Coordinates of C-alpha atoms and ligand atoms in Angstrom, one line a residue:
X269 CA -38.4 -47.6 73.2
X270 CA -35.0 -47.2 74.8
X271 CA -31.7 -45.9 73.9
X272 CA -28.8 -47.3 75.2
X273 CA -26.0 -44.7 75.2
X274 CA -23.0 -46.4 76.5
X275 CA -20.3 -46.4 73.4
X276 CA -20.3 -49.0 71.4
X277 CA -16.7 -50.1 69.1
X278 CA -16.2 -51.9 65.9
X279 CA -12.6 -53.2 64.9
X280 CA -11.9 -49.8 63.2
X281 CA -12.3 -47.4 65.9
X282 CA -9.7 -48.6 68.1
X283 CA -5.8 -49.5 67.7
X284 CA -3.6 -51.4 69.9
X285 CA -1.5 -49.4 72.1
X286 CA 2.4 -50.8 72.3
X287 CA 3.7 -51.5 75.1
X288 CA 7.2 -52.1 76.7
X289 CA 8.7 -56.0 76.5
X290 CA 11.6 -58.1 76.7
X291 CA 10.6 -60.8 73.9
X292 CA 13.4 -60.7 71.5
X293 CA 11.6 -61.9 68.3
X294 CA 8.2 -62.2 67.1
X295 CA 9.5 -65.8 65.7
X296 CA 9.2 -66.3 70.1
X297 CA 5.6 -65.9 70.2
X298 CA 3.3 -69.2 70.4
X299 CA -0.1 -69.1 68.8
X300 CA -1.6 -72.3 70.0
X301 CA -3.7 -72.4 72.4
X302 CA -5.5 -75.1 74.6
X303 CA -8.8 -75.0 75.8
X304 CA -11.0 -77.3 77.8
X305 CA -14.7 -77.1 77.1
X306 CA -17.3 -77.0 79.4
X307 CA -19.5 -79.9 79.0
X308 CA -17.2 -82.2 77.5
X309 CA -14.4 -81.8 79.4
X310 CA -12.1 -82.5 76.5
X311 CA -8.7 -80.0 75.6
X312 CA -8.0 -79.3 72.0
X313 CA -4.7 -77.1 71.0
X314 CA -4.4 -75.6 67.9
X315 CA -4.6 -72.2 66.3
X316 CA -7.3 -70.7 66.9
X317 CA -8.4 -68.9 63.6
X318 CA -11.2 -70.9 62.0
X319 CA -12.3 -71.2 58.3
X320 CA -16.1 -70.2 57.8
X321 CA -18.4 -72.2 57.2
X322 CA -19.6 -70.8 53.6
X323 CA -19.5 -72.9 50.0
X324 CA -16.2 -71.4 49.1
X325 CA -14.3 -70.8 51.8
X326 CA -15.6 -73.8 54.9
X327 CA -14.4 -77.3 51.8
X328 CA -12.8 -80.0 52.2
X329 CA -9.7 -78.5 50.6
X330 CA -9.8 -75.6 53.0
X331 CA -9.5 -77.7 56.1
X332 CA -7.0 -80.1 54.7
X333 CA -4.6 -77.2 54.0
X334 CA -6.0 -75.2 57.2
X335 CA -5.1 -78.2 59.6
X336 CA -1.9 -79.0 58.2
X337 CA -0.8 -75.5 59.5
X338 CA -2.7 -76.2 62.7
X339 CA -6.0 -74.0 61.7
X340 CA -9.7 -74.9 62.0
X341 CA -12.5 -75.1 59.4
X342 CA -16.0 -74.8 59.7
X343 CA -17.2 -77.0 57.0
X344 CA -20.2 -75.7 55.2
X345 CA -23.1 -77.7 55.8
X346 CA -23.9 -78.9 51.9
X347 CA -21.7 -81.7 51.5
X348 CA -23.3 -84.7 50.8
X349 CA -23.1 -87.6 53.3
X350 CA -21.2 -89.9 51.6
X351 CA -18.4 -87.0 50.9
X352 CA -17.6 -87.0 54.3
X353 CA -16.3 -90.7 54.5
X354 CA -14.0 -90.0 51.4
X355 CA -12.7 -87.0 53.4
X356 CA -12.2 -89.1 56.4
X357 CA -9.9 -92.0 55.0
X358 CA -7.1 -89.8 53.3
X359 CA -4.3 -89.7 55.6
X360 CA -3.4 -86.3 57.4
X361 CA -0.6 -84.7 56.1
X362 CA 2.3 -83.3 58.2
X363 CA 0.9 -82.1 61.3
X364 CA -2.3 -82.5 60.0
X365 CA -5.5 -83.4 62.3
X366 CA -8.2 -84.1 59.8
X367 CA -10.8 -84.9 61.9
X368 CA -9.9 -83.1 64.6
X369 CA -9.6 -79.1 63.5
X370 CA -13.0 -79.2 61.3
X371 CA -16.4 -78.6 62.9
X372 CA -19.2 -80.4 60.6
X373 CA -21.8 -77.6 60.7
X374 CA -25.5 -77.7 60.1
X375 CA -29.0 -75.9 60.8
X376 CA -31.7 -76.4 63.0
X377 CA -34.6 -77.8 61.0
X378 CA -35.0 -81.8 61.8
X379 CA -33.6 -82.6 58.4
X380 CA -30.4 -80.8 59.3
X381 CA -30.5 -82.5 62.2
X382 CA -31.3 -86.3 60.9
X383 CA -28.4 -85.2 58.1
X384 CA -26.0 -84.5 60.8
X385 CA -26.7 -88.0 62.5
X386 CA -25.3 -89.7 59.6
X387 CA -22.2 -87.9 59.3
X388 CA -21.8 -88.4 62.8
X389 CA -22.3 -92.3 62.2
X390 CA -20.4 -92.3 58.7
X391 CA -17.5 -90.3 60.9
X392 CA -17.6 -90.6 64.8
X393 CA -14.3 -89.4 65.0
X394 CA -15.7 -86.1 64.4
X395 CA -14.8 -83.5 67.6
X396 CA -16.9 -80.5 66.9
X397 CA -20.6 -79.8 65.6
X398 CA -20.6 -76.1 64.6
X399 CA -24.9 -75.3 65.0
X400 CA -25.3 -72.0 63.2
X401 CA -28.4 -70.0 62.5
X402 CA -28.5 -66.2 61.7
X403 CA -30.5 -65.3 64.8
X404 CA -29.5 -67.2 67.8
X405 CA -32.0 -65.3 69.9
X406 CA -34.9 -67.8 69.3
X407 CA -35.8 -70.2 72.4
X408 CA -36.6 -72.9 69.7
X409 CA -32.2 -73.0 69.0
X410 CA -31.6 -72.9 72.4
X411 CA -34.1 -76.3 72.8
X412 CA -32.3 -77.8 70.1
X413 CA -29.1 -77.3 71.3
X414 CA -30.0 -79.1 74.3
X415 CA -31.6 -81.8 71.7
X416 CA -28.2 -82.5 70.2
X417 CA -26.3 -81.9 73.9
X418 CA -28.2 -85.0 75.4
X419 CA -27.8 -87.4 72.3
X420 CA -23.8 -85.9 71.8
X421 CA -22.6 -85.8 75.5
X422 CA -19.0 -86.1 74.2
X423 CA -18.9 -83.9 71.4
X424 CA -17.9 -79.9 71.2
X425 CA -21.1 -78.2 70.6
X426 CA -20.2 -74.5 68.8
X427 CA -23.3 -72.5 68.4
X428 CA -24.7 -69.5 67.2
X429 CA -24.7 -66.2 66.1
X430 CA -25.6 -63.7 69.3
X431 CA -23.9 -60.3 70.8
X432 CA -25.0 -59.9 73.7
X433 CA -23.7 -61.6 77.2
X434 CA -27.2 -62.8 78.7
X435 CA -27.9 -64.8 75.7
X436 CA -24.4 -66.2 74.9
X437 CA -25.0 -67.3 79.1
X438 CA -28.6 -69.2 77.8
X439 CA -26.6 -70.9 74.9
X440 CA -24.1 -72.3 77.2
X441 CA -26.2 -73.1 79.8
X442 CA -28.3 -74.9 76.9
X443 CA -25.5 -77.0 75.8
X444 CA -23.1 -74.8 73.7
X445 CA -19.4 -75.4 74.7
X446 CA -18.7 -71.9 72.5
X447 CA -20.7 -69.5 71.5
X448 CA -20.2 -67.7 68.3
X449 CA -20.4 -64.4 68.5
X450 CA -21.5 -61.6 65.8
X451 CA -24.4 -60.1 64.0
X452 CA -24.0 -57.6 61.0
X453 CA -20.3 -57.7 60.4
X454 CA -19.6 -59.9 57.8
X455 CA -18.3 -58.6 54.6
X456 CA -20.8 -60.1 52.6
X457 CA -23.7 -59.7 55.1
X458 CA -26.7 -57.5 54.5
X459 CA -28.3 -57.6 57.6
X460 CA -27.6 -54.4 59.0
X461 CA -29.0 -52.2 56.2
X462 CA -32.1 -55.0 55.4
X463 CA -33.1 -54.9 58.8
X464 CA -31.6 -52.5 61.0
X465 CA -30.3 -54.7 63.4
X466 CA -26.8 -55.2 64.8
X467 CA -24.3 -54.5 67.7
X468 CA -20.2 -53.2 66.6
X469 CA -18.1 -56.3 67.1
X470 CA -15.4 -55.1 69.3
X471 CA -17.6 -54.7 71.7
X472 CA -19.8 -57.6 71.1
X473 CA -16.6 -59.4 71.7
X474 CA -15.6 -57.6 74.7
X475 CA -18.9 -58.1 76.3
X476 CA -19.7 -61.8 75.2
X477 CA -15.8 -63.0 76.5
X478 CA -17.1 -61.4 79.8
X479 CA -20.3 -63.9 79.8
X480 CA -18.6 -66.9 78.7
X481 CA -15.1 -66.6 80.4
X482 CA -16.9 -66.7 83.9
X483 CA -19.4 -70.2 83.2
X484 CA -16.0 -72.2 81.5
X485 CA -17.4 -71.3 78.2
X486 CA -15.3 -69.6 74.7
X487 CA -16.4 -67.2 72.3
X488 CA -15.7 -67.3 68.7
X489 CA -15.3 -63.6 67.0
X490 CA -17.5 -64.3 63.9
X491 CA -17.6 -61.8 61.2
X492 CA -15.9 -58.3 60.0
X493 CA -12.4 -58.7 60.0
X494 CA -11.1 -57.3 56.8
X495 CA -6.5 -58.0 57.6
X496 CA -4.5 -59.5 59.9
X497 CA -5.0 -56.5 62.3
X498 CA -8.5 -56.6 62.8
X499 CA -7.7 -60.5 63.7
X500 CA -5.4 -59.6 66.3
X501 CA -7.9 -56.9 67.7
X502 CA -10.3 -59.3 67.7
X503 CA -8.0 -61.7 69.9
X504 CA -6.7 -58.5 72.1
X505 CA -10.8 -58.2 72.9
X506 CA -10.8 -61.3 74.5
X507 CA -12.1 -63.6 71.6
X508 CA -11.0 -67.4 71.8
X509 CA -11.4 -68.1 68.3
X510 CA -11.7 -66.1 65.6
X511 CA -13.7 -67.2 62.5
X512 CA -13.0 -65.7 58.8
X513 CA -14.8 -65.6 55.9
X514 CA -14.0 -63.2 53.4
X515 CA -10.1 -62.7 54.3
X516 CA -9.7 -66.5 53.4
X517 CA -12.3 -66.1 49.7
X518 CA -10.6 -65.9 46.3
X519 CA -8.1 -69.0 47.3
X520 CA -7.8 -72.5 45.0
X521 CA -9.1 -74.5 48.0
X522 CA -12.1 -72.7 48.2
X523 CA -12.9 -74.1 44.6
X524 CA -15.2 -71.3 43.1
X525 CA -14.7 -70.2 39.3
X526 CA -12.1 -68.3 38.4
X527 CA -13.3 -65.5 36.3
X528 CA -11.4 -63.1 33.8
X529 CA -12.0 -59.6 33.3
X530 CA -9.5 -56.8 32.1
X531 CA -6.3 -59.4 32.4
X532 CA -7.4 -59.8 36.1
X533 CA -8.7 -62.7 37.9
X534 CA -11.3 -62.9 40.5
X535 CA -13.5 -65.5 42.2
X536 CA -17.4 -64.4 43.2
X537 CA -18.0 -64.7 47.1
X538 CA -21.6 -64.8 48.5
X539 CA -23.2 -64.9 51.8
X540 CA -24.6 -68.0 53.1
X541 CA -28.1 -65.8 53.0
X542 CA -27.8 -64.1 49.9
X543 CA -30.2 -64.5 46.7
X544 CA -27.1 -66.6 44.9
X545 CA -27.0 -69.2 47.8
X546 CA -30.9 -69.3 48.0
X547 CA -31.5 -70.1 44.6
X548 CA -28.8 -72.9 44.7
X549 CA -30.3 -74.8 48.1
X550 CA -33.4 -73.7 48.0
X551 CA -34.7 -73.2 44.8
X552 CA -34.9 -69.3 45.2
X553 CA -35.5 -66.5 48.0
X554 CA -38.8 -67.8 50.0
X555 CA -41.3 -65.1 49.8
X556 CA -41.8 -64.2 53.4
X557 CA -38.0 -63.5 53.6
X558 CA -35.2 -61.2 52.6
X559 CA -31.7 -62.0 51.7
X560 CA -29.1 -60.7 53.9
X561 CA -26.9 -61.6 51.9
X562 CA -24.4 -59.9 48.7
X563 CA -23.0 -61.6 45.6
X564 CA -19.3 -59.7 45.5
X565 CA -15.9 -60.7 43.5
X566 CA -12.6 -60.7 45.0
X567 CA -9.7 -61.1 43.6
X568 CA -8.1 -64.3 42.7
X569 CA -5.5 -65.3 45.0
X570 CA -3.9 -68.2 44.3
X571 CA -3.4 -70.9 47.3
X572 CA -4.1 -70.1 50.7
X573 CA -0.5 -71.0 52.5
X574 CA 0.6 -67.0 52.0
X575 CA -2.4 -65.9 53.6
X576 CA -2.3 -68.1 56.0
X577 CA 1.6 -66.8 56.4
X578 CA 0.6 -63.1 56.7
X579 CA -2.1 -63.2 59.0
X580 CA 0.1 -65.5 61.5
X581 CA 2.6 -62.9 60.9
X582 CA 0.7 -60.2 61.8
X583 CA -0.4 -62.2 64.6
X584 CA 3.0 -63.0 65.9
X585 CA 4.0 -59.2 65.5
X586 CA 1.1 -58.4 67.5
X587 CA 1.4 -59.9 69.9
X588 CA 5.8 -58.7 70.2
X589 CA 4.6 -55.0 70.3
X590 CA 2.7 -55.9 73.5
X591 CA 4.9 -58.2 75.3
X592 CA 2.7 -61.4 75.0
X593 CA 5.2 -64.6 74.6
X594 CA 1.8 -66.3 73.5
X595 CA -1.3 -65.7 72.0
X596 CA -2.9 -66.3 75.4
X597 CA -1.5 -63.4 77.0
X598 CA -2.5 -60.8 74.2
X599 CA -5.5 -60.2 76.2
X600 CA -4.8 -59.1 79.0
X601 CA -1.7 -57.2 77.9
X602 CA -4.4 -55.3 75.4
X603 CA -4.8 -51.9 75.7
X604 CA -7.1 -50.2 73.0
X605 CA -6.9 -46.7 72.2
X606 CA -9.4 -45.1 70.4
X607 CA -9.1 -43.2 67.3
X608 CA -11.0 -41.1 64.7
X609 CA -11.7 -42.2 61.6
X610 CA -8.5 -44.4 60.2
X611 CA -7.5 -42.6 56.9
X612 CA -4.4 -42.6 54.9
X613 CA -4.4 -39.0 53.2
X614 CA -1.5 -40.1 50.9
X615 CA -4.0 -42.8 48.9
X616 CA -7.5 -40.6 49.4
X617 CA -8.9 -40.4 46.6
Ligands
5GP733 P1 -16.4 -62.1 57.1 O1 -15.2 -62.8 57.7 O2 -16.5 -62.4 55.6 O3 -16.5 -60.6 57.4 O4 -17.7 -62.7 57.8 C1 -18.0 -64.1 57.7 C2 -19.3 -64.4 58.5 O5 -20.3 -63.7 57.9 C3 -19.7 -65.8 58.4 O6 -19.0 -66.7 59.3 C4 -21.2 -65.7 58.8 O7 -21.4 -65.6 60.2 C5 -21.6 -64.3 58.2 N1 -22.3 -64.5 56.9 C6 -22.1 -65.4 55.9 N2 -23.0 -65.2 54.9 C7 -23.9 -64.4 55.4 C8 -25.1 -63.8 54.8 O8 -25.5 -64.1 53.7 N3 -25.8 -62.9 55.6 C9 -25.3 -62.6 56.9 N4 -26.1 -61.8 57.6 N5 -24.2 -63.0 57.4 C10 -23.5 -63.9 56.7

């Protein structure tokens, strides 16, 4: 056994420290980006704040309202086949990219793989594969990675979950173009109290970016932001992308039941992992596992323009208290400063 002492930060225990700057107006600041990707060679600009890919937040819906504004979804990986094609043939709308800001996601078993094949065939237009398994730290993903590398040569290969820099290196070197980053954070995750394991995601980030950044690769910050803050801390860090579940639950493109209680509305939001997903995909929690995953309702938010609104705001406004005329420069014009425990003593209860 070994300890490792060096500190360790999660979102919460560090703000961003302004700085002086000559932009005159957060409406000034530019949040696209454009990266190239390693082994395809190919650019893509867009926003880079992603959808997740869970049932009610990674739909169709999501990524038709999420591309309009220039956003990417992760699409969850239960769609049928055949609903892909409908999705395909309606017509982007305004600046819309329907084809070209959604990942199709999928696991690593064969039959996730010989499903993905037939999207792929049904939709070739299709940019990204998003390859997402709790654990990324098994050599048998990092095989099948390369698997779907050789066969897809020209398509952006996202994969994951890991936190650490020697293994996001292995998944890049395996055939990722990014590597999502993040285990333990997620609002409706479980893992770190069913199994112990985890790693604080600021510094996940901050060490991951490191590893990627110098072999061409990009990092997606997947997991634990909880407001528009967090998002931009996430981004300061050095993430590329930045993935959201739970800020983006509770909206009408995410599709899930509204329910009433006490004159107030709210949606239920599960993990991907949790006993309620199990028992829909798989007929129930297997015996030799766990969930890690919770069943929680959020409030019912109506559609997800606003959100969209106020976390690009925040974004924006972010980035003007540090002098970054784009969302590019946040990073390096980041400085974090660490803090106690973040209270507000006026709400405490
Ligand atoms: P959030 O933005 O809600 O904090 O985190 C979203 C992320 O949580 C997802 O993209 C995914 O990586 C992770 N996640 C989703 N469902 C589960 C689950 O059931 N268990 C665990 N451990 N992580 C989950």
């Amino acid at each position: 056994m070994r300890i490792e002492a060096d500190l360790k930060l999660g979102f919460k225990d560090v703000l961003i420290r302004p700085k002086r700057s000559t932009l005159g107006s957060r409406a000034q600041v530019r949040l696209e980006r454009t990266f190239k990707f390693r082994h395809t060679g190919r650019t893509w600009t867009g926003i880079p704040v992603i959808a997740a890919n869970m049932d009610t937040v990674g739909t169709f819906e999501m990524a038709a309202a999420l591309s309009e504004r220039g956003l990417f979804t992760a699409v969850h990986k239960h769609y049928p086949v055949e609903s892909w094609s409908a999705f395909a043939t309606v017509p982007p709308n305004g600046a819309g990219h329907r084809l070209t800001n959604v990942a199709v996601s999928t696991g690593i078993l064969d039959s996730d793989l010989a499903k993905l094949e037939r999207i792929l065939e049904r939709c070739p237009e299709l940019l990204f594969i998003c390859m997402d398994v709790a654990n990324g730290y098994s050599e048998y993903f990092a095989e099948q990675i390369g698997k779907v590398r050789a066969r897809h040569p020209d398509k952006i290969i996202m994969a994951g979950n890991v936190v650490t820099g020697e293994m996001v290196e292995q998944l890049l070197l395996s055939g990722a173009d990014i590597v999502k980053v993040g285990i333990g954070p997620g609002s409706v995750c479980t893992t770190r109290v069913k199994t112990g394991v985890g790693y604080p995601q600021l510094s996940a980030i901050i060490e991951c970016a490191d590893a990627a950044h110098g072999l061409s690769g990009q990092i997606v910050s997947d997991g634990g932001c909880t407001c528009a803050g967090d998002v931009a801390k996430a981004f300061g860090a050095g993430a590329d992308f930045v993935m959201l579940g739970g800020m983006l639950a509770g909206h009408d493109e995410g599709g899930g039941e509204i329910l009433e209680r006490d004159g107030q509305r709210f949606v239920e939001f599960y993990g991907m992992s949790s006993r309620a997903a199990m028992e829909k995909y798989s007929g129930g929690v297997a015996e030799y596992r766990a969930s890690e995953g919770k069943t929680v309702t959020v409030p019912y938010r109506g559609p997800v323009a606003e959100t969209i609104k106020d976390i690009l705001g925040g974004l924006r406004s972010a980035c003007t208290y540090v002098g970054a005329s784009q969302l590019k420069e946040l990073t390096k014009r980041t400085t974090f400063v660490r803090v106690a425990e973040q209270q507000n003593p006026i709400f405490e209860a």
